[in-house]
mmCIF file of C-alpha atoms in Angstrom:
data_model
loop_
_atom_site.group_PDB
_atom_site.id
_atom_site.type_symbol
_atom_site.label_atom_id
_atom_site.label_comp_id
_atom_site.label_asym_id
_atom_site.label_seq_id
_atom_site.Cartn_x
_atom_site.Cartn_y
_atom_site.Cartn_z
ATOM 1 C CA MET U 1 -0.619 -4.184 -27.691
ATOM 2 C CA GLY U 2 0.406 -1.175 -25.589
ATOM 3 C CA LYS U 3 -3.036 -1.005 -23.988
ATOM 4 C CA ASN U 4 -2.809 -4.696 -22.989
ATOM 5 C CA ILE U 5 0.541 -4.094 -21.295
ATOM 6 C CA LEU U 6 -0.891 -1.133 -19.391
ATOM 7 C CA VAL U 7 -3.886 -3.166 -18.189
ATOM 8 C CA PHE U 8 -1.645 -6.089 -17.202
ATOM 9 C CA SER U 9 0.729 -3.764 -15.319
ATOM 10 C CA THR U 10 -2.167 -2.186 -13.434
ATOM 11 C CA VAL U 11 -3.485 -5.602 -12.408
ATOM 12 C CA VAL U 12 -0.039 -6.716 -11.204
ATOM 13 C CA VAL U 13 0.419 -3.560 -9.091
ATOM 14 C CA PHE U 14 -3.050 -4.033 -7.581
ATOM 15 C CA LEU U 15 -2.366 -7.676 -6.731
ATOM 16 C CA LEU U 16 1.008 -6.849 -5.206
ATOM 17 C CA SER U 17 -0.561 -4.189 -3.003
ATOM 18 C CA ILE U 18 -3.148 -6.682 -1.764
ATOM 19 C CA ALA U 19 -0.491 -9.319 -1.161
ATOM 20 C CA SER U 20 1.594 -6.918 0.913
ATOM 21 C CA ALA U 21 -1.282 -5.767 3.147
ATOM 22 C CA VAL U 22 -0.713 -6.296 6.864
ATOM 23 C CA PRO U 23 -3.548 -7.017 9.305
ATOM 24 C CA GLY U 24 -4.001 -4.665 12.227
ATOM 25 C CA ILE U 25 -6.444 -2.706 14.340
ATOM 26 C CA ALA U 26 -7.715 0.861 13.870
ATOM 27 C CA THR U 27 -9.341 3.308 16.256
ATOM 28 C CA PHE U 28 -9.901 7.048 15.882
ATOM 29 C CA TYR U 29 -9.167 10.062 17.983
ATOM 30 C CA GLN U 30 -11.754 12.698 18.812
ATOM 31 C CA SER U 31 -9.696 15.835 18.228
ATOM 32 C CA TYR U 32 -6.298 16.661 16.818
ATOM 33 C CA THR U 33 -3.637 17.915 19.188
ATOM 34 C CA PRO U 34 -0.037 18.907 18.467
ATOM 35 C CA SER U 35 1.787 15.968 16.967
ATOM 36 C CA ALA U 36 5.056 14.162 17.533
ATOM 37 C CA CYS U 37 5.978 14.657 13.867
ATOM 38 C CA TYR U 38 4.974 18.246 13.043
ATOM 39 C CA GLY U 39 4.237 20.029 16.310
ATOM 40 C CA GLY U 40 1.070 22.092 15.957
ATOM 41 C CA THR U 41 1.275 22.481 12.166
ATOM 42 C CA PRO U 42 -2.016 21.397 10.555
ATOM 43 C CA GLU U 43 -1.540 18.442 8.224
ATOM 44 C CA GLY U 44 -5.105 18.107 6.915
ATOM 45 C CA VAL U 45 -7.764 15.639 8.055
ATOM 46 C CA MET U 46 -6.663 12.380 6.415
ATOM 47 C CA ILE U 47 -4.059 11.753 9.092
ATOM 48 C CA ALA U 48 -3.143 9.111 11.647
ATOM 49 C CA ALA U 49 -0.967 8.255 14.614
ATOM 50 C CA ALA U 50 1.304 5.201 14.493
ATOM 51 C CA SER U 51 1.529 2.684 17.317
ATOM 52 C CA ASP U 52 4.853 1.495 18.674
ATOM 53 C CA THR U 53 4.610 -1.341 16.116
ATOM 54 C CA LEU U 54 5.022 1.170 13.254
ATOM 55 C CA TRP U 55 6.692 4.136 14.962
ATOM 56 C CA ASP U 56 10.352 3.086 14.552
ATOM 57 C CA ASN U 57 11.742 6.138 16.407
ATOM 58 C CA GLY U 58 9.721 8.494 14.206
ATOM 59 C CA LYS U 59 10.966 7.163 10.870
ATOM 60 C CA VAL U 60 7.329 6.671 9.849
ATOM 61 C CA CYS U 61 6.554 10.408 10.137
ATOM 62 C CA GLY U 62 5.205 11.740 6.849
ATOM 63 C CA LYS U 63 4.733 8.289 5.326
ATOM 64 C CA TYR U 64 1.417 7.426 3.728
ATOM 65 C CA PHE U 65 -0.554 4.267 4.445
ATOM 66 C CA THR U 66 -3.637 2.896 2.734
ATOM 67 C CA VAL U 67 -6.065 1.438 5.254
ATOM 68 C CA LYS U 68 -9.136 -0.757 4.653
ATOM 69 C CA CYS U 69 -11.637 -2.053 7.198
ATOM 70 C CA THR U 70 -11.886 -5.848 7.240
ATOM 71 C CA GLY U 71 -14.386 -6.372 10.056
ATOM 72 C CA ALA U 72 -15.760 -5.626 13.478
ATOM 73 C CA ARG U 73 -13.919 -5.981 16.786
ATOM 74 C CA ASN U 74 -17.010 -5.346 18.888
ATOM 75 C CA PRO U 75 -20.786 -6.003 18.668
ATOM 76 C CA VAL U 76 -21.431 -3.355 15.974
ATOM 77 C CA PRO U 77 -22.476 -5.479 12.983
ATOM 78 C CA HIS U 78 -20.987 -4.769 9.541
ATOM 79 C CA PRO U 79 -19.087 -1.551 10.324
ATOM 80 C CA CYS U 80 -17.068 -1.501 7.076
ATOM 81 C CA THR U 81 -17.973 0.774 4.144
ATOM 82 C CA GLY U 82 -15.964 -1.234 1.607
ATOM 83 C CA LYS U 83 -13.752 1.778 0.872
ATOM 84 C CA SER U 84 -10.114 2.357 1.692
ATOM 85 C CA VAL U 85 -8.445 5.566 2.838
ATOM 86 C CA ARG U 86 -4.938 6.953 2.390
ATOM 87 C CA VAL U 87 -3.577 8.660 5.508
ATOM 88 C CA LYS U 88 -0.395 10.477 6.430
ATOM 89 C CA ILE U 89 1.315 9.520 9.688
ATOM 90 C CA VAL U 90 1.649 12.703 11.747
ATOM 91 C CA ASP U 91 1.799 11.446 15.302
ATOM 92 C CA HIS U 92 2.827 8.696 17.705
ATOM 93 C CA CYS U 93 0.002 6.840 19.421
ATOM 94 C CA PRO U 94 0.672 6.961 23.185
ATOM 95 C CA ALA U 95 1.878 3.917 25.116
ATOM 96 C CA GLY U 96 -0.961 1.479 25.659
ATOM 97 C CA CYS U 97 -2.619 2.486 22.395
ATOM 98 C CA ALA U 98 -5.339 -0.050 21.567
ATOM 99 C CA SER U 99 -4.643 0.058 17.840
ATOM 100 C CA THR U 100 -1.993 -0.293 15.192
ATOM 101 C CA ILE U 101 -3.126 2.940 13.533
ATOM 102 C CA ASP U 102 -5.139 5.641 15.278
ATOM 103 C CA LEU U 103 -6.999 7.437 12.482
ATOM 104 C CA SER U 104 -8.526 10.888 12.420
ATOM 105 C CA ARG U 105 -12.297 10.751 12.789
ATOM 106 C CA GLU U 106 -12.667 11.805 9.134
ATOM 107 C CA ALA U 107 -10.402 9.010 7.908
ATOM 108 C CA PHE U 108 -12.114 6.400 10.099
ATOM 109 C CA ALA U 109 -15.540 7.492 8.801
ATOM 110 C CA GLN U 110 -14.386 6.844 5.219
ATOM 111 C CA ILE U 111 -13.819 3.154 5.924
ATOM 112 C CA ALA U 112 -16.177 2.337 8.813
ATOM 113 C CA ASN U 113 -19.096 3.482 10.916
ATOM 114 C CA PRO U 114 -17.589 5.616 13.723
ATOM 115 C CA VAL U 115 -20.039 4.020 16.167
ATOM 116 C CA ALA U 116 -17.857 0.890 15.933
ATOM 117 C CA GLY U 117 -14.949 2.770 17.529
ATOM 118 C CA ILE U 118 -12.459 -0.030 16.837
ATOM 119 C CA ILE U 119 -12.129 -2.240 13.751
ATOM 120 C CA ASN U 120 -9.932 -4.836 12.110
ATOM 121 C CA ILE U 121 -7.972 -3.488 9.166
ATOM 122 C CA ASP U 122 -5.509 -4.322 6.455
ATOM 123 C CA TYR U 123 -2.932 -1.623 5.737
ATOM 124 C CA PHE U 124 0.059 -1.079 3.489
ATOM 125 C CA GLN U 125 2.486 1.676 2.703
#
């Protein structure tokens, strides 16, 4: 009985996370520079910058988002790997940013072919 409850609970959490996913756009940056959240302190490689849509005056700093590629935004066919990646927000994407979340190159490569450069995503916190 206890095992059934655990399995059911896991399924419910998974379904809720899918239901709460938000569509967006992801790009990646070539090299890490000092960030709006942590200055020059290294925060690892699974990191991202938040667009104005998510920034909320820096309240998103340090928050983790799970990001999954959902399709191409340019002629690169089938860029998605089928994986998702969990990233920490460490920076603010500059004004005019072409994406919702600007991923590190390493994070982008986990979910899509970097040749694509820009992809459609679903993300959730």
